[in-house]
JSON list of C-alpha atoms in Angstrom, two decimals:
[
{"chain": "A", "resi": 28, "resn": "MET", "atom": "CA", "xyz": [0.02, -0.02, 0.03]},
{"chain": "A", "resi": 29, "resn": "SER", "atom": "CA", "xyz": [1.42, 3.30, -1.00]},
{"chain": "A", "resi": 30, "resn": "LYS", "atom": "CA", "xyz": [1.64, 6.22, 1.34]},
{"chain": "A", "resi": 31, "resn": "PRO", "atom": "CA", "xyz": [-0.79, 9.08, 0.72]},
{"chain": "A", "resi": 32, "resn": "PHE", "atom": "CA", "xyz": [0.48, 12.15, -1.06]},
{"chain": "A", "resi": 33, "resn": "SER", "atom": "CA", "xyz": [1.07, 15.25, 0.99]},
{"chain": "A", "resi": 34, "resn": "ASP", "atom": "CA", "xyz": [-0.66, 18.45, -0.06]},
{"chain": "A", "resi": 35, "resn": "HIS", "atom": "CA", "xyz": [2.61, 19.74, -1.57]},
{"chain": "A", "resi": 36, "resn": "ASP", "atom": "CA", "xyz": [3.02, 16.40, -3.59]},
{"chain": "A", "resi": 37, "resn": "LYS", "atom": "CA", "xyz": [-0.58, 16.71, -4.81]},
{"chain": "A", "resi": 38, "resn": "ARG", "atom": "CA", "xyz": [-0.04, 20.27, -6.02]},
{"chain": "A", "resi": 39, "resn": "LYS", "atom": "CA", "xyz": [3.19, 19.24, -7.70]},
{"chain": "A", "resi": 40, "resn": "GLN", "atom": "CA", "xyz": [1.47, 16.37, -9.51]},
{"chain": "A", "resi": 41, "resn": "ILE", "atom": "CA", "xyz": [-1.14, 18.58, -11.00]},
{"chain": "A", "resi": 42, "resn": "SER", "atom": "CA", "xyz": [0.73, 21.80, -11.54]},
{"chain": "A", "resi": 43, "resn": "VAL", "atom": "CA", "xyz": [0.75, 23.08, -15.10]},
{"chain": "A", "resi": 44, "resn": "ARG", "atom": "CA", "xyz": [4.05, 24.88, -14.37]},
{"chain": "A", "resi": 45, "resn": "GLY", "atom": "CA", "xyz": [5.80, 21.52, -14.22]},
{"chain": "A", "resi": 46, "resn": "LEU", "atom": "CA", "xyz": [5.05, 20.61, -17.82]},
{"chain": "A", "resi": 47, "resn": "ALA", "atom": "CA", "xyz": [8.06, 20.67, -20.14]},
{"chain": "A", "resi": 48, "resn": "GLY", "atom": "CA", "xyz": [7.81, 23.20, -22.95]},
{"chain": "A", "resi": 49, "resn": "VAL", "atom": "CA", "xyz": [7.76, 21.23, -26.18]},
{"chain": "A", "resi": 50, "resn": "GLU", "atom": "CA", "xyz": [9.86, 23.30, -28.53]},
{"chain": "A", "resi": 51, "resn": "ASN", "atom": "CA", "xyz": [11.60, 20.23, -29.95]},
{"chain": "A", "resi": 52, "resn": "VAL", "atom": "CA", "xyz": [10.89, 20.31, -33.63]},
{"chain": "A", "resi": 53, "resn": "ALA", "atom": "CA", "xyz": [12.16, 16.72, -34.08]},
{"chain": "A", "resi": 54, "resn": "GLU", "atom": "CA", "xyz": [9.70, 15.45, -31.44]},
{"chain": "A", "resi": 55, "resn": "LEU", "atom": "CA", "xyz": [6.83, 17.13, -33.18]},
{"chain": "A", "resi": 56, "resn": "LYS", "atom": "CA", "xyz": [7.88, 15.65, -36.60]},
{"chain": "A", "resi": 57, "resn": "VAL", "atom": "CA", "xyz": [7.96, 12.14, -35.06]},
{"chain": "A", "resi": 58, "resn": "ALA", "atom": "CA", "xyz": [4.57, 12.63, -33.41]},
{"chain": "A", "resi": 59, "resn": "PHE", "atom": "CA", "xyz": [3.14, 13.96, -36.67]},
{"chain": "A", "resi": 60, "resn": "ASN", "atom": "CA", "xyz": [4.41, 10.99, -38.64]},
{"chain": "A", "resi": 61, "resn": "ARG", "atom": "CA", "xyz": [3.23, 8.62, -35.94]},
{"chain": "A", "resi": 62, "resn": "HIS", "atom": "CA", "xyz": [-0.29, 10.00, -36.15]},
{"chain": "A", "resi": 63, "resn": "LEU", "atom": "CA", "xyz": [-0.21, 9.95, -39.96]},
{"chain": "A", "resi": 64, "resn": "HIS", "atom": "CA", "xyz": [0.87, 6.31, -39.85]},
{"chain": "A", "resi": 65, "resn": "PHE", "atom": "CA", "xyz": [-0.90, 4.78, -36.89]},
{"chain": "A", "resi": 66, "resn": "THR", "atom": "CA", "xyz": [-3.94, 7.05, -36.32]},
{"chain": "A", "resi": 67, "resn": "LEU", "atom": "CA", "xyz": [-4.86, 7.78, -39.90]},
{"chain": "A", "resi": 68, "resn": "VAL", "atom": "CA", "xyz": [-3.18, 4.66, -41.38]},
{"chain": "A", "resi": 69, "resn": "LYS", "atom": "CA", "xyz": [-1.61, 6.61, -44.24]},
{"chain": "A", "resi": 70, "resn": "ASP", "atom": "CA", "xyz": [1.84, 7.30, -45.58]},
{"chain": "A", "resi": 71, "resn": "ARG", "atom": "CA", "xyz": [3.20, 10.29, -47.42]},
{"chain": "A", "resi": 72, "resn": "ASN", "atom": "CA", "xyz": [2.51, 8.53, -50.81]},
{"chain": "A", "resi": 73, "resn": "VAL", "atom": "CA", "xyz": [-1.18, 8.55, -50.34]},
{"chain": "A", "resi": 74, "resn": "ALA", "atom": "CA", "xyz": [-1.95, 11.18, -47.68]},
{"chain": "A", "resi": 75, "resn": "ASN", "atom": "CA", "xyz": [-3.78, 14.34, -48.74]},
{"chain": "A", "resi": 76, "resn": "LYS", "atom": "CA", "xyz": [-4.05, 17.74, -47.12]},
{"chain": "A", "resi": 77, "resn": "ARG", "atom": "CA", "xyz": [-6.99, 16.62, -44.94]},
{"chain": "A", "resi": 78, "resn": "ASP", "atom": "CA", "xyz": [-4.87, 13.67, -43.62]},
{"chain": "A", "resi": 79, "resn": "TYR", "atom": "CA", "xyz": [-2.00, 16.08, -42.82]},
{"chain": "A", "resi": 80, "resn": "TYR", "atom": "CA", "xyz": [-4.39, 18.42, -41.03]},
{"chain": "A", "resi": 81, "resn": "PHE", "atom": "CA", "xyz": [-5.68, 15.61, -38.78]},
{"chain": "A", "resi": 82, "resn": "ALA", "atom": "CA", "xyz": [-2.12, 14.41, -38.05]},
{"chain": "A", "resi": 83, "resn": "LEU", "atom": "CA", "xyz": [-1.19, 17.95, -37.01]},
{"chain": "A", "resi": 84, "resn": "ALA", "atom": "CA", "xyz": [-4.39, 18.34, -34.93]},
{"chain": "A", "resi": 85, "resn": "ASN", "atom": "CA", "xyz": [-3.78, 15.07, -33.15]},
{"chain": "A", "resi": 86, "resn": "THR", "atom": "CA", "xyz": [-0.14, 15.95, -32.51]},
{"chain": "A", "resi": 87, "resn": "VAL", "atom": "CA", "xyz": [-1.28, 19.25, -30.89]},
{"chain": "A", "resi": 88, "resn": "ARG", "atom": "CA", "xyz": [-4.07, 17.37, -29.01]},
{"chain": "A", "resi": 89, "resn": "ASP", "atom": "CA", "xyz": [-1.45, 15.06, -27.42]},
{"chain": "A", "resi": 90, "resn": "HIS", "atom": "CA", "xyz": [-0.09, 18.12, -25.59]},
{"chain": "A", "resi": 91, "resn": "LEU", "atom": "CA", "xyz": [-3.48, 19.05, -24.22]},
{"chain": "A", "resi": 92, "resn": "VAL", "atom": "CA", "xyz": [-4.43, 15.63, -22.81]},
{"chain": "A", "resi": 93, "resn": "GLY", "atom": "CA", "xyz": [-2.04, 15.79, -19.77]},
{"chain": "A", "resi": 94, "resn": "ARG", "atom": "CA", "xyz": [-3.39, 19.18, -18.88]},
{"chain": "A", "resi": 95, "resn": "TRP", "atom": "CA", "xyz": [-7.07, 18.07, -19.29]},
{"chain": "A", "resi": 96, "resn": "ILE", "atom": "CA", "xyz": [-6.44, 15.12, -16.99]},
{"chain": "A", "resi": 97, "resn": "ARG", "atom": "CA", "xyz": [-4.56, 17.18, -14.43]},
{"chain": "A", "resi": 98, "resn": "THR", "atom": "CA", "xyz": [-7.43, 19.75, -14.43]},
{"chain": "A", "resi": 99, "resn": "GLN", "atom": "CA", "xyz": [-10.10, 17.03, -13.89]},
{"chain": "A", "resi": 100, "resn": "GLN", "atom": "CA", "xyz": [-7.97, 15.51, -11.12]},
{"chain": "A", "resi": 101, "resn": "TYR", "atom": "CA", "xyz": [-7.73, 18.90, -9.45]},
{"chain": "A", "resi": 102, "resn": "TYR", "atom": "CA", "xyz": [-11.48, 19.48, -9.66]},
{"chain": "A", "resi": 103, "resn": "TYR", "atom": "CA", "xyz": [-12.20, 15.98, -8.25]},
{"chain": "A", "resi": 104, "resn": "GLU", "atom": "CA", "xyz": [-9.79, 16.57, -5.36]},
{"chain": "A", "resi": 105, "resn": "LYS", "atom": "CA", "xyz": [-10.82, 20.10, -4.45]},
{"chain": "A", "resi": 106, "resn": "ASP", "atom": "CA", "xyz": [-14.51, 19.72, -5.36]},
{"chain": "A", "resi": 107, "resn": "PRO", "atom": "CA", "xyz": [-14.97, 23.40, -6.23]},
{"chain": "A", "resi": 108, "resn": "LYS", "atom": "CA", "xyz": [-18.29, 24.99, -7.04]},
{"chain": "A", "resi": 109, "resn": "ARG", "atom": "CA", "xyz": [-18.99, 24.51, -10.76]},
{"chain": "A", "resi": 110, "resn": "VAL", "atom": "CA", "xyz": [-20.41, 26.88, -13.29]},
{"chain": "A", "resi": 111, "resn": "TYR", "atom": "CA", "xyz": [-22.76, 25.35, -15.78]},
{"chain": "A", "resi": 112, "resn": "TYR", "atom": "CA", "xyz": [-23.35, 27.76, -18.75]},
{"chain": "A", "resi": 113, "resn": "ILE", "atom": "CA", "xyz": [-26.41, 26.87, -20.82]},
{"chain": "A", "resi": 114, "resn": "SER", "atom": "CA", "xyz": [-26.66, 28.57, -24.20]},
{"chain": "A", "resi": 115, "resn": "LEU", "atom": "CA", "xyz": [-28.85, 27.88, -27.27]},
{"chain": "A", "resi": 116, "resn": "GLU", "atom": "CA", "xyz": [-25.66, 28.48, -29.44]},
{"chain": "A", "resi": 117, "resn": "PHE", "atom": "CA", "xyz": [-21.85, 28.11, -29.13]},
{"chain": "A", "resi": 118, "resn": "TYR", "atom": "CA", "xyz": [-19.73, 29.64, -31.85]},
{"chain": "A", "resi": 119, "resn": "MET", "atom": "CA", "xyz": [-16.26, 28.44, -30.95]},
{"chain": "A", "resi": 120, "resn": "GLY", "atom": "CA", "xyz": [-14.58, 29.13, -34.23]},
{"chain": "A", "resi": 121, "resn": "ARG", "atom": "CA", "xyz": [-11.36, 27.48, -35.31]},
{"chain": "A", "resi": 122, "resn": "THR", "atom": "CA", "xyz": [-9.12, 26.16, -32.49]},
{"chain": "A", "resi": 123, "resn": "LEU", "atom": "CA", "xyz": [-6.01, 24.63, -33.95]},
{"chain": "A", "resi": 124, "resn": "GLN", "atom": "CA", "xyz": [-3.95, 27.88, -34.18]},
{"chain": "A", "resi": 125, "resn": "ASN", "atom": "CA", "xyz": [-5.35, 29.16, -30.97]},
{"chain": "A", "resi": 126, "resn": "THR", "atom": "CA", "xyz": [-4.30, 26.01, -29.16]},
{"chain": "A", "resi": 127, "resn": "MET", "atom": "CA", "xyz": [-0.84, 26.02, -30.64]},
{"chain": "A", "resi": 128, "resn": "VAL", "atom": "CA", "xyz": [-0.39, 29.58, -29.40]},
{"chain": "A", "resi": 129, "resn": "ASN", "atom": "CA", "xyz": [-1.67, 28.78, -25.92]},
{"chain": "A", "resi": 130, "resn": "LEU", "atom": "CA", "xyz": [0.60, 25.79, -25.56]},
{"chain": "A", "resi": 131, "resn": "ALA", "atom": "CA", "xyz": [3.52, 27.83, -26.98]},
{"chain": "A", "resi": 132, "resn": "LEU", "atom": "CA", "xyz": [3.91, 25.35, -29.77]},
{"chain": "A", "resi": 133, "resn": "GLU", "atom": "CA", "xyz": [3.19, 27.69, -32.73]},
{"chain": "A", "resi": 134, "resn": "ASN", "atom": "CA", "xyz": [6.83, 28.30, -33.71]},
{"chain": "A", "resi": 135, "resn": "ALA", "atom": "CA", "xyz": [7.93, 24.68, -33.30]},
{"chain": "A", "resi": 136, "resn": "CYS", "atom": "CA", "xyz": [4.86, 23.46, -35.24]},
{"chain": "A", "resi": 137, "resn": "ASP", "atom": "CA", "xyz": [5.59, 25.94, -38.03]},
{"chain": "A", "resi": 138, "resn": "GLU", "atom": "CA", "xyz": [9.14, 24.76, -38.33]},
{"chain": "A", "resi": 139, "resn": "ALA", "atom": "CA", "xyz": [8.21, 21.07, -38.18]},
{"chain": "A", "resi": 140, "resn": "ILE", "atom": "CA", "xyz": [5.60, 21.48, -40.84]},
{"chain": "A", "resi": 141, "resn": "TYR", "atom": "CA", "xyz": [7.93, 23.44, -42.97]},
{"chain": "A", "resi": 142, "resn": "GLN", "atom": "CA", "xyz": [10.70, 20.78, -42.61]},
{"chain": "A", "resi": 143, "resn": "LEU", "atom": "CA", "xyz": [8.11, 18.12, -43.67]},
{"chain": "A", "resi": 144, "resn": "GLY", "atom": "CA", "xyz": [7.55, 20.11, -46.87]},
{"chain": "A", "resi": 145, "resn": "LEU", "atom": "CA", "xyz": [3.99, 21.22, -46.01]},
{"chain": "A", "resi": 146, "resn": "ASP", "atom": "CA", "xyz": [2.27, 24.60, -45.73]},
{"chain": "A", "resi": 147, "resn": "MET", "atom": "CA", "xyz": [0.99, 25.48, -42.25]},
{"chain": "A", "resi": 148, "resn": "GLU", "atom": "CA", "xyz": [-1.53, 28.01, -43.61]},
{"chain": "A", "resi": 149, "resn": "GLU", "atom": "CA", "xyz": [-2.99, 25.38, -45.92]},
{"chain": "A", "resi": 150, "resn": "LEU", "atom": "CA", "xyz": [-3.37, 22.96, -43.00]},
{"chain": "A", "resi": 151, "resn": "GLU", "atom": "CA", "xyz": [-4.99, 25.58, -40.78]},
{"chain": "A", "resi": 152, "resn": "ASP", "atom": "CA", "xyz": [-7.45, 26.46, -43.53]},
{"chain": "A", "resi": 153, "resn": "MET", "atom": "CA", "xyz": [-8.59, 22.78, -43.52]},
{"chain": "A", "resi": 154, "resn": "GLU", "atom": "CA", "xyz": [-10.20, 23.26, -40.16]},
{"chain": "A", "resi": 155, "resn": "GLU", "atom": "CA", "xyz": [-13.96, 23.95, -40.25]},
{"chain": "A", "resi": 156, "resn": "ASP", "atom": "CA", "xyz": [-15.58, 26.60, -38.05]},
{"chain": "A", "resi": 157, "resn": "ALA", "atom": "CA", "xyz": [-16.97, 24.83, -34.93]},
{"chain": "A", "resi": 158, "resn": "GLY", "atom": "CA", "xyz": [-20.11, 26.86, -34.89]},
{"chain": "A", "resi": 159, "resn": "LEU", "atom": "CA", "xyz": [-23.44, 25.75, -33.42]},
{"chain": "A", "resi": 160, "resn": "GLY", "atom": "CA", "xyz": [-25.58, 28.80, -34.19]},
{"chain": "A", "resi": 161, "resn": "ASN", "atom": "CA", "xyz": [-25.77, 31.96, -36.20]},
{"chain": "A", "resi": 162, "resn": "GLY", "atom": "CA", "xyz": [-23.22, 34.29, -34.62]},
{"chain": "A", "resi": 163, "resn": "GLY", "atom": "CA", "xyz": [-23.74, 36.83, -31.89]},
{"chain": "A", "resi": 164, "resn": "LEU", "atom": "CA", "xyz": [-25.26, 34.70, -29.05]},
{"chain": "A", "resi": 165, "resn": "GLY", "atom": "CA", "xyz": [-22.95, 31.76, -29.90]},
{"chain": "A", "resi": 166, "resn": "ARG", "atom": "CA", "xyz": [-19.79, 34.00, -30.03]},
{"chain": "A", "resi": 167, "resn": "LEU", "atom": "CA", "xyz": [-20.68, 35.53, -26.69]},
{"chain": "A", "resi": 168, "resn": "ALA", "atom": "CA", "xyz": [-21.04, 32.06, -25.15]},
{"chain": "A", "resi": 169, "resn": "ALA", "atom": "CA", "xyz": [-17.65, 31.04, -26.55]},
{"chain": "A", "resi": 170, "resn": "CYS", "atom": "CA", "xyz": [-16.09, 34.18, -25.03]},
{"chain": "A", "resi": 171, "resn": "PHE", "atom": "CA", "xyz": [-17.67, 33.37, -21.67]},
{"chain": "A", "resi": 172, "resn": "LEU", "atom": "CA", "xyz": [-16.09, 29.88, -21.77]},
{"chain": "A", "resi": 173, "resn": "ASP", "atom": "CA", "xyz": [-12.68, 31.34, -22.77]},
{"chain": "A", "resi": 174, "resn": "SER", "atom": "CA", "xyz": [-12.81, 33.82, -19.87]},
{"chain": "A", "resi": 175, "resn": "MET", "atom": "CA", "xyz": [-13.91, 31.18, -17.38]},
{"chain": "A", "resi": 176, "resn": "ALA", "atom": "CA", "xyz": [-11.07, 28.98, -18.49]},
{"chain": "A", "resi": 177, "resn": "SER", "atom": "CA", "xyz": [-8.59, 31.87, -18.19]},
{"chain": "A", "resi": 178, "resn": "LEU", "atom": "CA", "xyz": [-9.77, 32.52, -14.64]},
{"chain": "A", "resi": 179, "resn": "GLY", "atom": "CA", "xyz": [-9.36, 28.78, -13.75]},
{"chain": "A", "resi": 180, "resn": "LEU", "atom": "CA", "xyz": [-13.03, 28.31, -13.00]},
{"chain": "A", "resi": 181, "resn": "ALA", "atom": "CA", "xyz": [-14.53, 24.82, -13.11]},
{"chain": "A", "resi": 182, "resn": "ALA", "atom": "CA", "xyz": [-17.02, 25.62, -15.82]},
{"chain": "A", "resi": 183, "resn": "TYR", "atom": "CA", "xyz": [-18.91, 23.56, -18.42]},
{"chain": "A", "resi": 184, "resn": "GLY", "atom": "CA", "xyz": [-20.82, 24.78, -21.38]},
{"chain": "A", "resi": 185, "resn": "TYR", "atom": "CA", "xyz": [-24.06, 23.06, -22.30]},
{"chain": "A", "resi": 186, "resn": "GLY", "atom": "CA", "xyz": [-26.10, 23.59, -25.47]},
{"chain": "A", "resi": 187, "resn": "ILE", "atom": "CA", "xyz": [-29.08, 22.00, -27.08]},
{"chain": "A", "resi": 188, "resn": "ARG", "atom": "CA", "xyz": [-28.54, 19.27, -29.53]},
{"chain": "A", "resi": 189, "resn": "TYR", "atom": "CA", "xyz": [-29.32, 20.27, -33.10]},
{"chain": "A", "resi": 190, "resn": "GLU", "atom": "CA", "xyz": [-27.95, 19.51, -36.50]},
{"chain": "A", "resi": 191, "resn": "PHE", "atom": "CA", "xyz": [-28.01, 22.85, -38.31]},
{"chain": "A", "resi": 192, "resn": "GLY", "atom": "CA", "xyz": [-27.56, 26.51, -37.28]},
{"chain": "A", "resi": 193, "resn": "ILE", "atom": "CA", "xyz": [-31.28, 27.17, -37.63]},
{"chain": "A", "resi": 194, "resn": "PHE", "atom": "CA", "xyz": [-33.42, 24.84, -35.67]},
{"chain": "A", "resi": 195, "resn": "ASN", "atom": "CA", "xyz": [-36.86, 24.20, -34.18]},
{"chain": "A", "resi": 196, "resn": "GLN", "atom": "CA", "xyz": [-36.91, 23.13, -30.56]},
{"chain": "A", "resi": 197, "resn": "LYS", "atom": "CA", "xyz": [-39.90, 21.85, -28.64]},
{"chain": "A", "resi": 198, "resn": "ILE", "atom": "CA", "xyz": [-39.92, 21.21, -24.85]},
{"chain": "A", "resi": 199, "resn": "VAL", "atom": "CA", "xyz": [-42.63, 18.76, -23.81]},
{"chain": "A", "resi": 200, "resn": "ASN", "atom": "CA", "xyz": [-42.89, 17.81, -20.16]},
{"chain": "A", "resi": 201, "resn": "GLY", "atom": "CA", "xyz": [-39.36, 19.07, -19.44]},
{"chain": "A", "resi": 202, "resn": "TRP", "atom": "CA", "xyz": [-37.77, 17.17, -22.29]},
{"chain": "A", "resi": 203, "resn": "GLN", "atom": "CA", "xyz": [-36.32, 18.56, -25.49]},
{"chain": "A", "resi": 204, "resn": "CYS", "atom": "CA", "xyz": [-37.99, 16.94, -28.53]},
{"chain": "A", "resi": 205, "resn": "TRP", "atom": "CA", "xyz": [-36.11, 17.05, -31.83]},
{"chain": "A", "resi": 206, "resn": "LEU", "atom": "CA", "xyz": [-36.11, 14.43, -34.59]},
{"chain": "A", "resi": 207, "resn": "CYS", "atom": "CA", "xyz": [-37.47, 11.87, -32.16]},
{"chain": "A", "resi": 208, "resn": "HIS", "atom": "CA", "xyz": [-34.59, 12.33, -29.69]},
{"chain": "A", "resi": 209, "resn": "MET", "atom": "CA", "xyz": [-35.29, 13.11, -26.11]},
{"chain": "A", "resi": 210, "resn": "THR", "atom": "CA", "xyz": [-32.69, 15.15, -24.16]},
{"chain": "A", "resi": 211, "resn": "PRO", "atom": "CA", "xyz": [-33.47, 16.59, -20.73]},
{"chain": "A", "resi": 212, "resn": "LEU", "atom": "CA", "xyz": [-32.53, 20.28, -20.74]},
{"chain": "A", "resi": 213, "resn": "PHE", "atom": "CA", "xyz": [-34.32, 22.12, -17.98]},
{"chain": "A", "resi": 214, "resn": "PRO", "atom": "CA", "xyz": [-37.66, 21.76, -16.33]},
{"chain": "A", "resi": 215, "resn": "ALA", "atom": "CA", "xyz": [-40.54, 23.23, -18.28]},
{"chain": "A", "resi": 216, "resn": "THR", "atom": "CA", "xyz": [-43.96, 21.88, -19.17]},
{"chain": "A", "resi": 217, "resn": "GLY", "atom": "CA", "xyz": [-45.26, 22.22, -22.69]},
{"chain": "A", "resi": 218, "resn": "THR", "atom": "CA", "xyz": [-43.04, 25.26, -23.49]},
{"chain": "A", "resi": 219, "resn": "THR", "atom": "CA", "xyz": [-42.16, 25.53, -27.17]},
{"chain": "A", "resi": 220, "resn": "LEU", "atom": "CA", "xyz": [-39.25, 27.59, -28.42]},
{"chain": "A", "resi": 221, "resn": "SER", "atom": "CA", "xyz": [-38.60, 28.03, -32.07]},
{"chain": "A", "resi": 222, "resn": "THR", "atom": "CA", "xyz": [-36.51, 30.26, -34.30]},
{"chain": "A", "resi": 223, "resn": "PRO", "atom": "CA", "xyz": [-36.97, 30.90, -37.98]}
]
């Protein structure tokens, strides 16, 4: 049986400051090729721009995973109050370049992609806008999520489930009804919300 961690050890285990800065271009190239081969099952002879985009996105995502897990560990240990932000729309936009900047990987990724004979701007343009909604309300919701993350708040964004930016929503007996799917959203009886 292992001895329990002291408070200092727990903080050290989940500290973001302890993460090594990944500025090693060679490591990024290896990770990129690993994802191209093992995640996408492609090689340079048959891969297209979309495959290269996904290899880069997965390479960058690898550097987020440890932080996500540490954050969740911290929240489970400290059990802070949580903010649940409910919005009809979330307009997150493109996240690849933003994530590279936030992780201080942008320069190393640029150099790695250049050394692999690819164009970073072309790969970034492959990313679709992650937008659930029409604009203003969704962009505001995304900004709220960004600011809560910057403040280190335990926050979660919840939206309704819909397939296109313009939707019809019906709440019957507290349940969202859409294309025969039932998703609890918030208690309401017989309230119908719709947008053109």
